[in-house]
Amino acid sequence: MNNFRLDMQQSWWAMGGLGTNGKQWSTEERFEKIAEAGYTSIISWIPAKEEMDNWHRLLDKYKLGFSALAFPRTVKDIVDSLEAAAVFGRVSYINAQVMDSFVVDQEAVQLLDGILAASEQTNIPVYIETHRGTVTQDLIRTVSYCNSLPRLPLTIDLSHYVVAGEMNGTSNNAETLFDRLLKQTACIHARVSDGEKIQVDVGAEGDHPMLVHFKRWWRKAMLNWLASASSGTALPFVTELGPPGNYAMTYRDAFGREMETSDRWKQALLFKEIAERIWTEVTHEVSATNK
């Protein structure tokens, strides 16, 4: 299989609020949990200068790779992020949520093209996330951007389009548009929406009906990536289950404390297991086809 690899990444943002016996894990405890679970990388914002040495130490100690987040509004913003990534070092790619949703049509195409041009001048790829509240918030317009920019590398997070479109299943129209985006997969973010809530608990065994659709989309994304990937490269797959605020569902217990309705860490590990299983299936399938 030309030495392709699935880079299992855990979102640092998604570690917020996680802990044991009501106590949040410390920075190093988070690193330890991520490494023990078998993840190969962390994705996070670039640490502040005063934190860089500690992050370097922990990444080395737990043998973890690193990818960065950016929220550019201009080409200069992404240039600044690329420069910061070069200072920190060891950044495999930057995941960009490009601001904002009111930048549309040719203006958006020009911005995305400029961001890609800036990335191409460095050795750090920039992947554009499909995300609400950004230039890619709308499924139909994002497809048009991909048609204008066939080299546009996407971080696929279809949960945003499922909730924005109130999809509690799927449709031929949605599948056609999703297929177009999946052709430009560079990275996958794992979260499941049911069309009403951005993040749902899929159950301990993954028996939520919407998970069937997401697994199919993740599989297509992996196959499309494998069809064009260079030998020796890795596909990032990020488990990204957000904390309370706008993502994790909560309730009030008898003492009035806000409690999450699901165990986000166990859900992340379930998504990791599912991704690894799908990856094994598709790589075997591709190998058999190429014999």
CSV table of C-alpha atoms in Angstrom, one decimal:
chain,number,residue,atom,x,y,z
A,1,MET,CA,0.0,0.0,0.0
A,2,ASN,CA,2.9,2.4,-0.7
A,3,ASN,CA,3.4,2.9,3.1
A,4,PHE,CA,0.3,4.9,3.6
A,5,ARG,CA,-0.7,5.5,7.2
A,6,LEU,CA,-3.7,6.7,9.2
A,7,ASP,CA,-2.6,9.5,11.6
A,8,MET,CA,-5.0,9.2,14.5
A,9,GLN,CA,-5.2,12.6,16.1
A,10,GLN,CA,-7.0,13.9,19.2
A,11,SER,CA,-8.2,17.5,19.4
A,12,TRP,CA,-6.7,19.4,22.3
A,13,TRP,CA,-9.8,21.5,22.5
A,14,ALA,CA,-11.9,18.3,22.9
A,15,MET,CA,-9.9,17.5,26.0
A,16,GLY,CA,-11.4,20.5,27.8
A,17,GLY,CA,-13.3,19.5,30.9
A,18,LEU,CA,-12.2,15.9,30.8
A,19,GLY,CA,-10.9,14.3,34.0
A,20,THR,CA,-11.3,11.8,36.8
A,21,ASN,CA,-13.6,12.1,39.9
A,22,GLY,CA,-14.6,15.6,39.1
A,23,LYS,CA,-11.0,16.9,38.7
A,24,GLN,CA,-9.8,17.9,35.2
A,25,TRP,CA,-6.7,16.3,33.9
A,26,SER,CA,-3.6,18.4,33.9
A,27,THR,CA,-1.7,19.2,30.7
A,28,GLU,CA,0.7,16.2,31.2
A,29,GLU,CA,-2.2,13.9,32.2
A,30,ARG,CA,-3.9,14.8,28.9
A,31,PHE,CA,-0.8,13.9,27.0
A,32,GLU,CA,-0.5,10.7,28.9
A,33,LYS,CA,-4.1,9.7,28.2
A,34,ILE,CA,-3.8,10.5,24.5
A,35,ALA,CA,-0.7,8.5,24.2
A,36,GLU,CA,-2.0,5.5,26.2
A,37,ALA,CA,-5.1,5.4,24.0
A,38,GLY,CA,-2.9,4.9,20.9
A,39,TYR,CA,-3.2,8.2,19.3
A,40,THR,CA,-0.3,9.3,17.1
A,41,SER,CA,-0.8,13.1,17.2
A,42,ILE,CA,-2.4,16.1,18.8
A,43,ILE,CA,-4.0,19.0,17.0
A,44,SER,CA,-4.1,22.3,18.9
A,45,TRP,CA,-3.5,26.0,18.6
A,46,ILE,CA,0.2,26.9,18.5
A,47,PRO,CA,1.4,27.2,22.1
A,48,ALA,CA,2.5,30.6,23.4
A,49,LYS,CA,6.2,31.2,23.4
A,50,GLU,CA,6.5,30.7,27.1
A,51,GLU,CA,4.8,27.3,26.8
A,52,MET,CA,6.7,26.0,23.7
A,53,ASP,CA,9.6,24.3,25.6
A,54,ASN,CA,7.1,22.3,27.8
A,55,TRP,CA,5.1,21.3,24.7
A,56,HIS,CA,8.2,20.2,23.0
A,57,ARG,CA,9.2,18.1,26.0
A,58,LEU,CA,5.8,16.5,26.3
A,59,LEU,CA,5.5,15.7,22.6
A,60,ASP,CA,8.9,14.1,22.7
A,61,LYS,CA,8.2,12.2,26.0
A,62,TYR,CA,4.9,10.7,24.7
A,63,LYS,CA,6.1,10.4,21.1
A,64,LEU,CA,3.3,12.4,19.6
A,65,GLY,CA,3.1,14.4,16.4
A,66,PHE,CA,1.5,17.9,16.2
A,67,SER,CA,-0.8,19.8,13.9
A,68,ALA,CA,-2.0,23.4,14.3
A,69,LEU,CA,-5.2,25.4,14.1
A,70,ALA,CA,-5.7,28.8,12.5
A,71,PHE,CA,-8.6,31.2,12.0
A,72,PRO,CA,-7.5,33.5,9.2
A,73,ARG,CA,-9.5,36.4,7.8
A,74,THR,CA,-6.8,37.5,5.3
A,75,VAL,CA,-3.8,36.0,3.5
A,76,LYS,CA,-1.6,37.9,5.9
A,77,ASP,CA,-3.2,36.0,8.8
A,78,ILE,CA,-2.3,32.6,7.3
A,79,VAL,CA,1.2,33.9,6.6
A,80,ASP,CA,1.5,34.8,10.2
A,81,SER,CA,0.3,31.4,11.3
A,82,LEU,CA,2.7,29.7,8.9
A,83,GLU,CA,5.6,31.7,10.4
A,84,ALA,CA,4.5,30.9,13.9
A,85,ALA,CA,4.3,27.2,13.0
A,86,ALA,CA,7.8,27.4,11.6
A,87,VAL,CA,9.0,28.9,14.9
A,88,PHE,CA,7.4,26.1,16.9
A,89,GLY,CA,8.5,23.4,14.5
A,90,ARG,CA,7.2,19.9,14.0
A,91,VAL,CA,3.8,21.1,12.6
A,92,SER,CA,2.6,18.6,10.0
A,93,TYR,CA,-0.2,20.8,8.7
A,94,ILE,CA,-2.4,23.7,9.6
A,95,ASN,CA,-6.2,23.3,9.8
A,96,ALA,CA,-7.8,26.5,8.8
A,97,GLN,CA,-11.3,27.8,9.6
A,98,VAL,CA,-11.4,30.7,7.2
A,99,MET,CA,-13.4,33.6,8.3
A,100,ASP,CA,-16.2,34.4,7.8
A,101,SER,CA,-19.6,33.3,6.5
A,102,PHE,CA,-20.3,36.7,4.9
A,103,VAL,CA,-17.3,36.4,2.6
A,104,VAL,CA,-18.8,34.7,-0.5
A,105,ASP,CA,-18.5,34.0,-4.2
A,106,GLN,CA,-15.4,35.4,-6.0
A,107,GLU,CA,-14.1,37.2,-2.9
A,108,ALA,CA,-14.1,33.8,-1.1
A,109,VAL,CA,-12.4,32.1,-4.0
A,110,GLN,CA,-9.7,34.7,-4.1
A,111,LEU,CA,-9.1,34.5,-0.4
A,112,LEU,CA,-8.9,30.7,-0.5
A,113,ASP,CA,-6.6,30.8,-3.5
A,114,GLY,CA,-4.3,33.3,-1.7
A,115,ILE,CA,-4.2,31.1,1.4
A,116,LEU,CA,-3.2,28.1,-0.7
A,117,ALA,CA,-0.5,30.1,-2.5
A,118,ALA,CA,0.9,31.1,0.8
A,119,SER,CA,0.9,27.5,2.0
A,120,GLU,CA,2.6,26.3,-1.2
A,121,GLN,CA,5.5,28.7,-0.6
A,122,THR,CA,6.3,26.7,2.6
A,123,ASN,CA,6.6,23.0,3.5
A,124,ILE,CA,3.5,23.3,5.7
A,125,PRO,CA,0.2,22.3,4.1
A,126,VAL,CA,-3.0,24.2,5.0
A,127,TYR,CA,-6.3,22.3,4.9
A,128,ILE,CA,-9.6,24.2,4.8
A,129,GLU,CA,-12.2,22.9,7.2
A,130,THR,CA,-15.9,22.6,6.2
A,131,HIS,CA,-17.3,24.5,9.2
A,132,ARG,CA,-20.3,26.7,10.1
A,133,GLY,CA,-19.6,30.4,10.5
A,134,THR,CA,-16.8,30.3,8.0
A,135,VAL,CA,-16.5,30.8,4.2
A,136,THR,CA,-17.3,27.1,3.9
A,137,GLN,CA,-20.5,27.2,6.1
A,138,ASP,CA,-22.8,26.5,3.1
A,139,LEU,CA,-22.6,23.1,1.4
A,140,ILE,CA,-23.6,24.4,-2.0
A,141,ARG,CA,-21.2,27.3,-2.1
A,142,THR,CA,-18.4,25.1,-0.8
A,143,VAL,CA,-18.9,22.8,-3.8
A,144,SER,CA,-18.6,25.8,-6.1
A,145,TYR,CA,-15.3,26.8,-4.4
A,146,CYS,CA,-14.0,23.2,-5.0
A,147,ASN,CA,-15.0,23.5,-8.7
A,148,SER,CA,-13.1,26.8,-8.9
A,149,LEU,CA,-10.2,25.4,-7.0
A,150,PRO,CA,-9.7,21.7,-7.7
A,151,ARG,CA,-6.5,21.7,-5.6
A,152,LEU,CA,-8.3,23.0,-2.5
A,153,PRO,CA,-7.5,20.5,0.3
A,154,LEU,CA,-10.4,20.0,2.6
A,155,THR,CA,-10.7,19.0,6.3
A,156,ILE,CA,-14.0,17.0,6.0
A,157,ASP,CA,-16.4,17.6,8.9
A,158,LEU,CA,-19.9,16.9,7.5
A,159,SER,CA,-21.5,17.3,10.9
A,160,HIS,CA,-21.8,21.0,10.2
A,161,TYR,CA,-23.7,20.5,7.0
A,162,VAL,CA,-25.9,17.8,8.5
A,163,VAL,CA,-27.0,20.1,11.3
A,164,ALA,CA,-27.2,23.2,9.1
A,165,GLY,CA,-29.4,21.3,6.6
A,166,GLU,CA,-31.5,19.6,9.4
A,167,MET,CA,-30.6,16.2,7.8
A,168,ASN,CA,-31.9,13.3,9.9
A,169,GLY,CA,-30.9,10.9,7.2
A,170,THR,CA,-29.6,11.7,3.7
A,171,SER,CA,-30.9,12.4,0.2
A,172,ASN,CA,-29.7,12.1,-3.3
A,173,ASN,CA,-29.0,15.8,-3.5
A,174,ALA,CA,-26.9,15.8,-0.3
A,175,GLU,CA,-25.0,12.6,-1.4
A,176,THR,CA,-24.1,14.1,-4.7
A,177,LEU,CA,-22.7,17.3,-3.1
A,178,PHE,CA,-21.0,15.3,-0.3
A,179,ASP,CA,-19.3,13.1,-2.9
A,180,ARG,CA,-17.9,16.2,-4.6
A,181,LEU,CA,-16.3,17.5,-1.4
A,182,LEU,CA,-15.0,14.0,-0.4
A,183,LYS,CA,-12.9,14.0,-3.6
A,184,GLN,CA,-10.8,16.7,-2.1
A,185,THR,CA,-10.3,15.1,1.3
A,186,ALA,CA,-7.0,16.0,3.0
A,187,CYS,CA,-8.2,15.3,6.6
A,188,ILE,CA,-11.2,14.0,8.5
A,189,HIS,CA,-12.8,15.4,11.7
A,190,ALA,CA,-15.0,12.9,13.5
A,191,ARG,CA,-18.3,14.1,15.1
A,192,VAL,CA,-21.8,12.9,14.5
A,193,SER,CA,-24.9,15.2,14.1
A,194,ASP,CA,-28.5,14.1,13.9
A,195,GLY,CA,-29.6,17.2,12.0
A,196,GLU,CA,-30.8,19.0,15.1
A,197,LYS,CA,-27.8,18.9,17.4
A,198,ILE,CA,-24.3,19.3,16.2
A,199,GLN,CA,-22.9,16.6,18.5
A,200,VAL,CA,-24.8,13.5,19.6
A,201,ASP,CA,-23.9,10.5,21.7
A,202,VAL,CA,-23.8,7.5,19.3
A,203,GLY,CA,-24.1,4.9,22.1
A,204,ALA,CA,-21.6,2.6,23.7
A,205,GLU,CA,-21.8,0.3,20.7
A,206,GLY,CA,-22.3,2.9,18.1
A,207,ASP,CA,-25.9,2.1,17.4
A,208,HIS,CA,-27.1,5.6,16.6
A,209,PRO,CA,-28.8,5.5,13.1
A,210,MET,CA,-26.8,8.6,11.9
A,211,LEU,CA,-23.5,6.9,12.5
A,212,VAL,CA,-24.2,4.6,9.6
A,213,HIS,CA,-24.1,7.5,7.3
A,214,PHE,CA,-21.0,9.1,8.8
A,215,LYS,CA,-19.1,5.8,8.6
A,216,ARG,CA,-20.0,5.6,4.9
A,217,TRP,CA,-18.8,9.2,4.4
A,218,TRP,CA,-15.6,8.5,6.3
A,219,ARG,CA,-15.0,5.4,4.2
A,220,LYS,CA,-15.5,7.4,0.9
A,221,ALA,CA,-13.2,10.1,2.2
A,222,MET,CA,-10.4,7.5,2.9
A,223,LEU,CA,-10.8,5.8,-0.5
A,224,ASN,CA,-10.7,9.2,-2.3
A,225,TRP,CA,-7.6,10.2,-0.3
A,226,LEU,CA,-5.9,6.9,-1.1
A,227,ALA,CA,-6.6,7.3,-4.8
A,228,SER,CA,-4.4,10.4,-5.0
A,229,ALA,CA,-2.0,10.3,-2.0
A,230,SER,CA,1.7,10.3,-2.4
A,231,SER,CA,3.7,7.3,-1.2
A,232,GLY,CA,4.6,7.5,2.5
A,233,THR,CA,2.0,10.1,3.5
A,234,ALA,CA,-0.5,9.9,6.3
A,235,LEU,CA,-4.2,10.8,6.4
A,236,PRO,CA,-5.1,12.7,9.6
A,237,PHE,CA,-8.3,11.5,11.3
A,238,VAL,CA,-9.2,13.7,14.2
A,239,THR,CA,-11.7,12.8,17.0
A,240,GLU,CA,-13.1,16.1,17.9
A,241,LEU,CA,-16.0,16.0,20.4
A,242,GLY,CA,-16.4,19.4,21.8
A,243,PRO,CA,-17.0,20.4,25.5
A,244,PRO,CA,-20.2,22.0,26.8
A,245,GLY,CA,-21.0,25.4,25.5
A,246,ASN,CA,-22.2,24.7,21.9
A,247,TYR,CA,-21.3,21.1,21.5
A,248,ALA,CA,-21.6,18.6,24.4
A,249,MET,CA,-25.2,18.1,25.6
A,250,THR,CA,-25.7,18.7,29.4
A,251,TYR,CA,-28.2,18.4,32.2
A,252,ARG,CA,-28.5,19.7,35.8
A,253,ASP,CA,-28.0,17.1,38.5
A,254,ALA,CA,-29.8,17.1,41.9
A,255,PHE,CA,-27.2,19.6,43.2
A,256,GLY,CA,-27.7,22.0,40.3
A,257,ARG,CA,-24.3,21.1,38.7
A,258,GLU,CA,-24.0,21.0,34.9
A,259,MET,CA,-23.2,17.5,33.8
A,260,GLU,CA,-22.5,16.1,30.4
A,261,THR,CA,-25.0,13.5,29.1
A,262,SER,CA,-22.3,11.3,27.6
A,263,ASP,CA,-18.7,10.3,28.3
A,264,ARG,CA,-16.8,12.3,25.6
A,265,TRP,CA,-13.6,10.4,26.2
A,266,LYS,CA,-15.2,7.0,25.7
A,267,GLN,CA,-17.0,8.3,22.6
A,268,ALA,CA,-13.7,9.6,21.2
A,269,LEU,CA,-12.1,6.2,21.7
A,270,LEU,CA,-15.1,4.6,20.0
A,271,PHE,CA,-14.7,6.9,17.0
A,272,LYS,CA,-10.9,6.0,17.0
A,273,GLU,CA,-11.7,2.3,16.9
A,274,ILE,CA,-14.3,2.8,14.1
A,275,ALA,CA,-11.8,4.8,12.0
A,276,GLU,CA,-9.1,2.2,12.4
A,277,ARG,CA,-11.5,-0.5,11.4
A,278,ILE,CA,-12.6,1.3,8.3
A,279,TRP,CA,-9.0,2.2,7.4
A,280,THR,CA,-8.0,-1.5,7.6
A,281,GLU,CA,-11.0,-2.5,5.4
A,282,VAL,CA,-10.3,0.1,2.7
A,283,THR,CA,-6.6,-0.4,2.5
A,284,HIS,CA,-7.1,-4.2,2.1
A,285,GLU,CA,-9.7,-3.4,-0.5
A,286,VAL,CA,-7.4,-1.1,-2.4
A,287,SER,CA,-4.5,-3.6,-2.1
A,288,ALA,CA,-6.7,-6.4,-3.5
A,289,THR,CA,-7.8,-4.3,-6.4
A,290,ASN,CA,-4.3,-3.3,-7.3
A,291,LYS,CA,-2.9,-6.8,-7.4
